[in-house]
Short mmCIF file of C-alpha atoms in Angstrom, two decimals:
data_model
loop_
_atom_site.label_atom_id
_atom_site.label_comp_id
_atom_site.label_asym_id
_atom_site.label_seq_id
_atom_site.Cartn_x
_atom_site.Cartn_y
_atom_site.Cartn_z
CA MET A 1 0.00 0.00 0.00
CA GLY A 2 1.83 3.11 -1.23
CA THR A 3 1.16 6.74 -0.49
CA ALA A 4 -0.06 8.83 -3.39
CA PHE A 5 0.13 12.20 -1.68
CA GLN A 6 2.52 14.35 -3.67
CA ARG A 7 1.44 17.81 -2.56
CA VAL A 8 -0.21 18.90 0.68
CA ALA A 9 -2.07 22.18 1.13
CA VAL A 10 -2.98 23.42 4.59
CA VAL A 11 -6.00 25.72 4.26
CA GLY A 12 -6.36 27.96 7.29
CA ALA A 13 -2.82 27.57 8.56
CA GLY A 14 -3.06 28.80 12.13
CA ALA A 15 -1.35 27.08 15.04
CA VAL A 16 -2.92 23.64 14.48
CA GLY A 17 -2.70 23.54 10.70
CA SER A 18 0.83 24.92 10.70
CA PHE A 19 1.95 22.31 13.22
CA PHE A 20 0.75 19.36 11.15
CA GLY A 21 2.00 20.98 7.95
CA ALA A 22 5.40 21.45 9.58
CA MET A 23 5.55 17.81 10.67
CA LEU A 24 4.87 16.67 7.11
CA ALA A 25 7.36 19.16 5.61
CA ARG A 26 10.15 18.19 7.99
CA ALA A 27 9.61 14.59 6.83
CA GLY A 28 10.37 15.70 3.28
CA HIS A 29 6.88 16.14 1.86
CA SER A 30 5.81 19.03 -0.37
CA VAL A 31 3.64 21.34 1.75
CA VAL A 32 2.11 24.78 1.24
CA LEU A 33 0.61 26.66 4.17
CA ILE A 34 -2.29 28.96 3.25
CA GLY A 35 -3.00 31.46 6.01
CA ARG A 36 -3.07 35.09 7.00
CA PRO A 37 -0.71 37.40 5.06
CA ALA A 38 1.46 38.21 8.09
CA HIS A 39 2.05 34.50 8.79
CA ALA A 40 2.68 33.68 5.12
CA ASP A 41 5.06 36.64 4.74
CA ALA A 42 7.05 35.67 7.84
CA ILE A 43 7.43 32.10 6.57
CA GLY A 44 8.45 33.39 3.15
CA ARG A 45 11.21 35.48 4.72
CA GLY A 46 12.67 32.96 7.13
CA GLY A 47 10.79 29.66 7.07
CA LEU A 48 8.42 28.34 9.71
CA ARG A 49 9.88 28.15 13.20
CA LEU A 50 8.62 25.18 15.22
CA ALA A 51 9.25 25.23 18.98
CA MET A 52 8.93 21.68 20.25
CA ALA A 53 10.59 19.44 22.83
CA GLY A 54 12.77 22.23 24.20
CA ARG A 55 14.25 23.36 20.91
CA THR A 56 13.27 25.53 17.97
CA GLU A 57 13.93 24.44 14.42
CA THR A 58 13.30 26.26 11.17
CA ILE A 59 11.42 24.38 8.48
CA ALA A 60 11.49 25.47 4.87
CA LEU A 61 8.13 25.22 3.11
CA GLU A 62 5.87 27.24 0.86
CA ALA A 63 3.38 29.73 2.25
CA SER A 64 0.66 31.84 0.69
CA SER A 65 -2.40 33.86 1.64
CA ALA A 66 -4.27 32.86 -1.55
CA ILE A 67 -6.62 29.88 -1.75
CA THR A 68 -5.40 29.32 -5.31
CA ALA A 69 -2.19 27.92 -3.81
CA ALA A 70 -4.19 24.74 -3.07
CA ARG A 71 -4.44 24.01 -6.80
CA GLY A 72 -2.71 20.72 -7.59
CA ALA A 73 -2.81 19.41 -4.02
CA ASP A 74 -3.94 15.82 -3.59
CA LEU A 75 -4.23 16.21 0.19
CA VAL A 76 -5.80 19.25 1.85
CA LEU A 77 -5.72 19.82 5.59
CA PHE A 78 -8.71 22.06 6.25
CA SER A 79 -8.20 23.94 9.52
CA VAL A 80 -10.11 27.20 9.26
CA LYS A 81 -12.29 28.38 12.12
CA SER A 82 -15.71 26.73 12.10
CA THR A 83 -17.33 30.12 11.48
CA ASP A 84 -15.50 30.29 8.13
CA THR A 85 -16.06 26.70 6.97
CA GLU A 86 -18.84 27.34 4.45
CA THR A 87 -17.20 30.38 2.85
CA VAL A 88 -13.77 28.77 2.50
CA ALA A 89 -15.21 25.44 1.30
CA ARG A 90 -16.94 27.29 -1.54
CA GLU A 91 -13.67 29.03 -2.46
CA LEU A 92 -11.73 25.77 -2.29
CA ALA A 93 -14.20 23.99 -4.56
CA GLY A 94 -13.09 26.14 -7.47
CA VAL A 95 -9.44 25.07 -7.27
CA LEU A 96 -9.58 21.56 -5.80
CA ASP A 97 -8.76 18.39 -7.71
CA PRO A 98 -11.81 16.06 -7.43
CA GLY A 99 -9.45 13.17 -6.69
CA ALA A 100 -8.02 14.86 -3.60
CA ILE A 101 -8.73 14.09 0.02
CA VAL A 102 -9.81 16.90 2.33
CA VAL A 103 -9.18 16.28 6.03
CA SER A 104 -11.15 18.49 8.42
CA LEU A 105 -8.87 19.33 11.37
CA GLN A 106 -11.60 21.33 13.10
CA ASN A 107 -13.54 21.49 16.33
CA GLY A 108 -17.25 20.72 16.31
CA VAL A 109 -19.28 17.95 14.69
CA GLU A 110 -20.74 19.70 11.64
CA ASN A 111 -17.72 20.87 9.63
CA ALA A 112 -16.94 17.79 7.52
CA ALA A 113 -20.54 17.58 6.31
CA VAL A 114 -20.53 21.29 5.46
CA ILE A 115 -17.32 20.93 3.44
CA ALA A 116 -18.71 17.87 1.64
CA ARG A 117 -21.71 19.88 0.46
CA HIS A 118 -19.41 22.15 -1.53
CA VAL A 119 -16.42 20.13 -2.76
CA ALA A 120 -16.31 17.15 -5.10
CA ALA A 121 -13.37 15.57 -3.28
CA THR A 122 -13.50 12.96 -0.51
CA VAL A 123 -13.91 14.63 2.90
CA VAL A 124 -12.49 12.94 5.98
CA PRO A 125 -13.39 14.05 9.52
CA ALA A 126 -10.50 14.06 11.97
CA VAL A 127 -10.35 14.34 15.73
CA VAL A 128 -7.32 16.45 16.65
CA TYR A 129 -5.45 16.01 19.90
CA VAL A 130 -2.70 18.62 20.09
CA ALA A 131 -1.85 21.63 22.21
CA THR A 132 -0.30 24.43 20.15
CA SER A 133 -0.13 28.19 20.01
CA MET A 134 1.18 30.80 17.60
CA PRO A 135 2.91 33.50 19.66
CA GLU A 136 3.75 35.50 16.55
CA PRO A 137 3.57 35.11 12.76
CA GLY A 138 5.98 32.46 11.54
CA LEU A 139 6.33 30.76 14.94
CA VAL A 140 4.35 27.74 16.18
CA SER A 141 4.82 26.39 19.70
CA HIS A 142 3.94 22.79 20.53
CA HIS A 143 2.78 22.14 24.10
CA GLY A 144 1.55 18.56 24.06
CA ARG A 145 0.35 15.52 22.11
CA GLY A 146 -0.03 15.73 18.34
CA ASP A 147 -2.13 12.77 17.21
CA LEU A 148 -5.22 12.30 15.06
CA VAL A 149 -8.19 9.98 14.75
CA ILE A 150 -9.65 9.79 11.24
CA GLY A 151 -12.54 7.90 9.69
CA PRO A 152 -15.34 7.97 7.13
CA LEU A 153 -17.97 10.68 7.19
CA SER A 154 -20.60 7.95 6.90
CA ARG A 155 -20.58 4.49 8.46
CA ASP A 156 -21.64 3.19 5.05
CA PHE A 157 -18.31 3.25 3.22
CA ASP A 158 -16.60 0.95 0.72
CA ALA A 159 -13.30 -0.91 0.75
CA ALA A 160 -11.67 1.63 -1.55
CA LEU A 161 -12.22 4.42 0.97
CA GLY A 162 -10.94 2.14 3.72
CA GLU A 163 -7.71 1.65 1.77
CA ARG A 164 -7.34 5.42 1.25
CA LEU A 165 -7.82 6.01 4.96
CA ASP A 166 -5.16 3.42 5.77
CA ALA A 167 -2.79 5.09 3.29
CA LEU A 168 -3.51 8.47 4.85
CA ALA A 169 -2.78 7.12 8.34
CA ALA A 170 0.50 5.61 7.12
CA PHE A 171 1.46 8.90 5.47
CA PHE A 172 1.03 10.85 8.71
CA THR A 173 2.56 8.17 10.91
CA GLY A 174 5.66 8.16 8.72
CA ALA A 175 6.02 11.87 9.51
CA GLY A 176 5.86 11.33 13.26
CA VAL A 177 2.13 12.03 13.62
CA PRO A 178 0.34 9.03 15.16
CA VAL A 179 -2.99 8.39 13.42
CA ARG A 180 -5.71 5.89 14.26
CA VAL A 181 -8.48 4.97 11.81
CA SER A 182 -11.90 4.67 13.46
CA PRO A 183 -15.01 3.30 11.72
CA ASP A 184 -17.11 5.58 13.95
CA VAL A 185 -15.10 8.77 13.94
CA MET A 186 -18.24 10.88 14.36
CA ALA A 187 -18.76 9.41 17.84
CA GLU A 188 -15.18 10.39 18.62
CA LEU A 189 -15.85 13.89 17.32
CA TRP A 190 -18.78 14.11 19.73
CA SER A 191 -16.42 13.05 22.51
CA LYS A 192 -14.01 15.83 21.49
CA LEU A 193 -16.92 18.29 21.39
CA MET A 194 -17.77 17.25 24.94
CA VAL A 195 -14.19 17.91 26.08
CA ASN A 196 -14.10 21.28 24.32
CA CYS A 197 -17.39 22.31 25.90
CA ALA A 198 -16.07 21.33 29.34
CA TYR A 199 -12.84 23.35 29.03
CA ASN A 200 -12.87 26.03 26.34
CA ALA A 201 -15.41 28.56 27.57
CA ILE A 202 -14.33 28.33 31.22
CA SER A 203 -10.67 28.70 30.27
CA GLY A 204 -11.59 31.66 28.07
CA LEU A 205 -13.73 33.48 30.62
CA ALA A 206 -11.16 33.04 33.39
CA GLN A 207 -8.08 33.21 31.12
CA ALA A 208 -6.92 30.18 33.09
CA SER A 209 -5.02 27.05 32.12
CA TYR A 210 -6.52 23.57 32.22
CA GLY A 211 -4.54 22.76 35.33
CA GLU A 212 -5.89 25.83 37.10
CA LEU A 213 -9.45 24.90 36.20
CA VAL A 214 -9.43 21.41 37.65
CA ALA A 215 -7.65 22.53 40.82
CA LEU A 216 -10.98 23.97 42.05
CA ALA A 217 -13.84 21.67 43.06
CA PRO A 218 -16.60 24.10 41.95
CA VAL A 219 -15.09 24.21 38.47
CA ARG A 220 -14.90 20.42 38.31
CA GLU A 221 -18.59 20.29 39.25
CA LEU A 222 -19.37 22.78 36.50
CA GLN A 223 -17.50 20.63 33.99
CA LEU A 224 -19.43 17.54 35.04
CA ALA A 225 -22.70 19.38 34.42
CA VAL A 226 -21.50 20.36 30.94
CA VAL A 227 -20.49 16.78 30.16
CA ALA A 228 -23.84 15.36 31.28
CA GLU A 229 -25.69 17.75 28.95
CA VAL A 230 -23.53 16.88 25.93
CA VAL A 231 -23.97 13.16 26.62
CA ALA A 232 -27.75 13.62 26.73
CA LEU A 233 -27.71 15.57 23.47
CA ALA A 234 -25.51 12.95 21.79
CA ALA A 235 -28.02 10.26 22.80
CA ALA A 236 -30.82 12.29 21.23
CA GLU A 237 -28.73 12.44 18.03
CA GLY A 238 -28.30 8.65 18.08
CA VAL A 239 -24.66 8.82 19.17
CA ALA A 240 -23.63 6.51 22.03
CA LEU A 241 -21.44 8.43 24.47
CA PRO A 242 -21.52 6.63 27.84
CA LEU A 243 -21.45 9.09 30.73
CA ALA A 244 -18.74 7.34 32.77
CA GLN A 245 -16.51 7.07 29.71
CA ALA A 246 -17.15 10.71 28.83
CA ILE A 247 -16.22 11.88 32.33
CA GLU A 248 -13.04 9.81 32.22
CA SER A 249 -12.08 11.27 28.82
CA MET A 250 -12.69 14.80 30.06
CA ALA A 251 -10.67 14.21 33.24
CA ARG A 252 -7.62 13.00 31.29
CA ILE A 253 -7.15 16.28 29.43
CA ALA A 254 -5.92 18.58 32.21
CA PRO A 255 -3.14 16.26 33.48
CA ALA A 256 -1.95 15.81 29.89
CA MET A 257 -1.95 19.56 29.12
CA PRO A 258 -1.89 21.40 32.49
CA ALA A 259 -0.41 24.64 31.13
CA GLN A 260 -2.64 24.86 28.06
CA LEU A 261 -5.02 27.74 27.49
CA SER A 262 -7.96 26.76 25.31
CA SER A 263 -8.22 28.06 21.75
CA THR A 264 -11.24 30.05 22.95
CA ALA A 265 -9.09 31.64 25.66
CA GLN A 266 -6.41 32.52 23.10
CA ASP A 267 -8.99 34.08 20.78
CA MET A 268 -10.60 36.06 23.61
CA ALA A 269 -7.22 37.32 24.81
CA ARG A 270 -6.55 38.71 21.32
CA GLY A 271 -10.05 40.13 20.93
CA LYS A 272 -10.74 37.71 18.06
CA PRO A 273 -14.09 35.97 17.49
CA SER A 274 -14.03 32.47 18.98
CA GLU A 275 -15.67 29.25 17.83
CA ILE A 276 -18.10 29.29 20.76
CA ASP A 277 -21.11 29.18 18.39
CA HIS A 278 -19.93 25.73 17.30
CA LEU A 279 -19.11 24.46 20.80
CA ASN A 280 -21.33 25.31 23.78
CA GLY A 281 -23.46 27.41 21.43
CA PHE A 282 -24.07 24.41 19.17
CA VAL A 283 -25.07 22.29 22.19
CA ALA A 284 -27.50 24.97 23.38
CA ARG A 285 -29.02 25.47 19.91
CA ARG A 286 -29.31 21.79 19.07
CA GLY A 287 -30.64 21.07 22.56
CA ARG A 288 -33.49 23.51 21.98
CA GLU A 289 -34.25 21.89 18.62
CA LEU A 290 -34.38 18.38 20.11
CA GLY A 291 -35.94 19.28 23.45
CA VAL A 292 -32.83 18.41 25.48
CA PRO A 293 -32.19 20.80 28.40
CA THR A 294 -28.69 22.34 28.24
CA PRO A 295 -28.75 25.23 30.76
CA THR A 296 -25.06 24.98 31.72
CA ASN A 297 -23.87 25.11 28.13
CA GLN A 298 -26.30 27.96 27.44
CA ALA A 299 -24.93 29.95 30.38
CA LEU A 300 -21.29 29.50 29.31
CA TYR A 301 -22.19 30.36 25.71
CA ALA A 302 -24.01 33.52 26.78
CA LEU A 303 -21.13 34.69 28.98
CA VAL A 304 -18.55 34.24 26.22
CA LYS A 305 -20.80 36.10 23.78
CA LEU A 306 -21.16 38.92 26.34
CA VAL A 307 -17.39 39.29 26.65
CA GLU A 308 -16.99 39.19 22.87
CA SER A 309 -19.66 41.86 22.38
CA ARG A 310 -17.89 44.14 24.85
CA GLN A 311 -14.61 43.59 23.00
CA ARG A 312 -16.24 44.54 19.70
CA LYS A 313 -17.64 47.72 21.24
CA GLY A 314 -14.17 48.53 22.57
CA ASP A 315 -12.72 48.13 19.07
CA ALA A 316 -15.40 50.32 17.49
#
């Protein structure tokens, strides 16, 4: 089983996308990062700096701020913010090779399906477990983990797609990125959504690390309430997410990444819009639609939106 991936495009190359692009590039693969102009310009001047395992190395790779740079790619890592998924998917459709694979490296449970509505290529949902940040353009810092779970968008998939998924996993693993193929990756995405809902908003509102959150019993109780609501919503969606297993998964995160600030916290600190609409906000909205009470998620969602609205007024 060979790998047919000759050119990789990372669309939405922030901290997460740039990290995985860097790992593939340092393994000798052809990679182009497509991101904000300041990030692309910095990489063009001096390469991408990757701070990991106590050292910083410079990785030479292409960078652009234009979606047209994805033309010719047979593997696309799609890592834009969930709020931009539909717009960027439409733009990508005009330049994408139909034979390519698009891997959604995004939070939330809706993104892969949204991408698939717009592109002719195969779309693969991925669950991302990595702690990264981008302190400045051209610099990505790795704080923990760096593995993926991938699988088919639908449980009804053929052997040919199974072989492509295995080839994709081997391609990443050969670059030092552990990848597991799951036949029910959507259930794992729901589990990741549950973890994000338990940590992101609280970390953002308090500007506190994961370790700081779980050090306080009242916060742990709040997280348990969030988890219970997501589990109930998943059940209403037909997704099995056992409560005890969900609590255990949530509890493992802080010890693994004690110093990490959530992506929501990083966005809020910079005054940037967060993905809260697709995390606690999604749980609250979908809960209303299905008649599942989600008051804790609604409260966290509302508080983050309040802070963001005040930030926008301050910028006006």
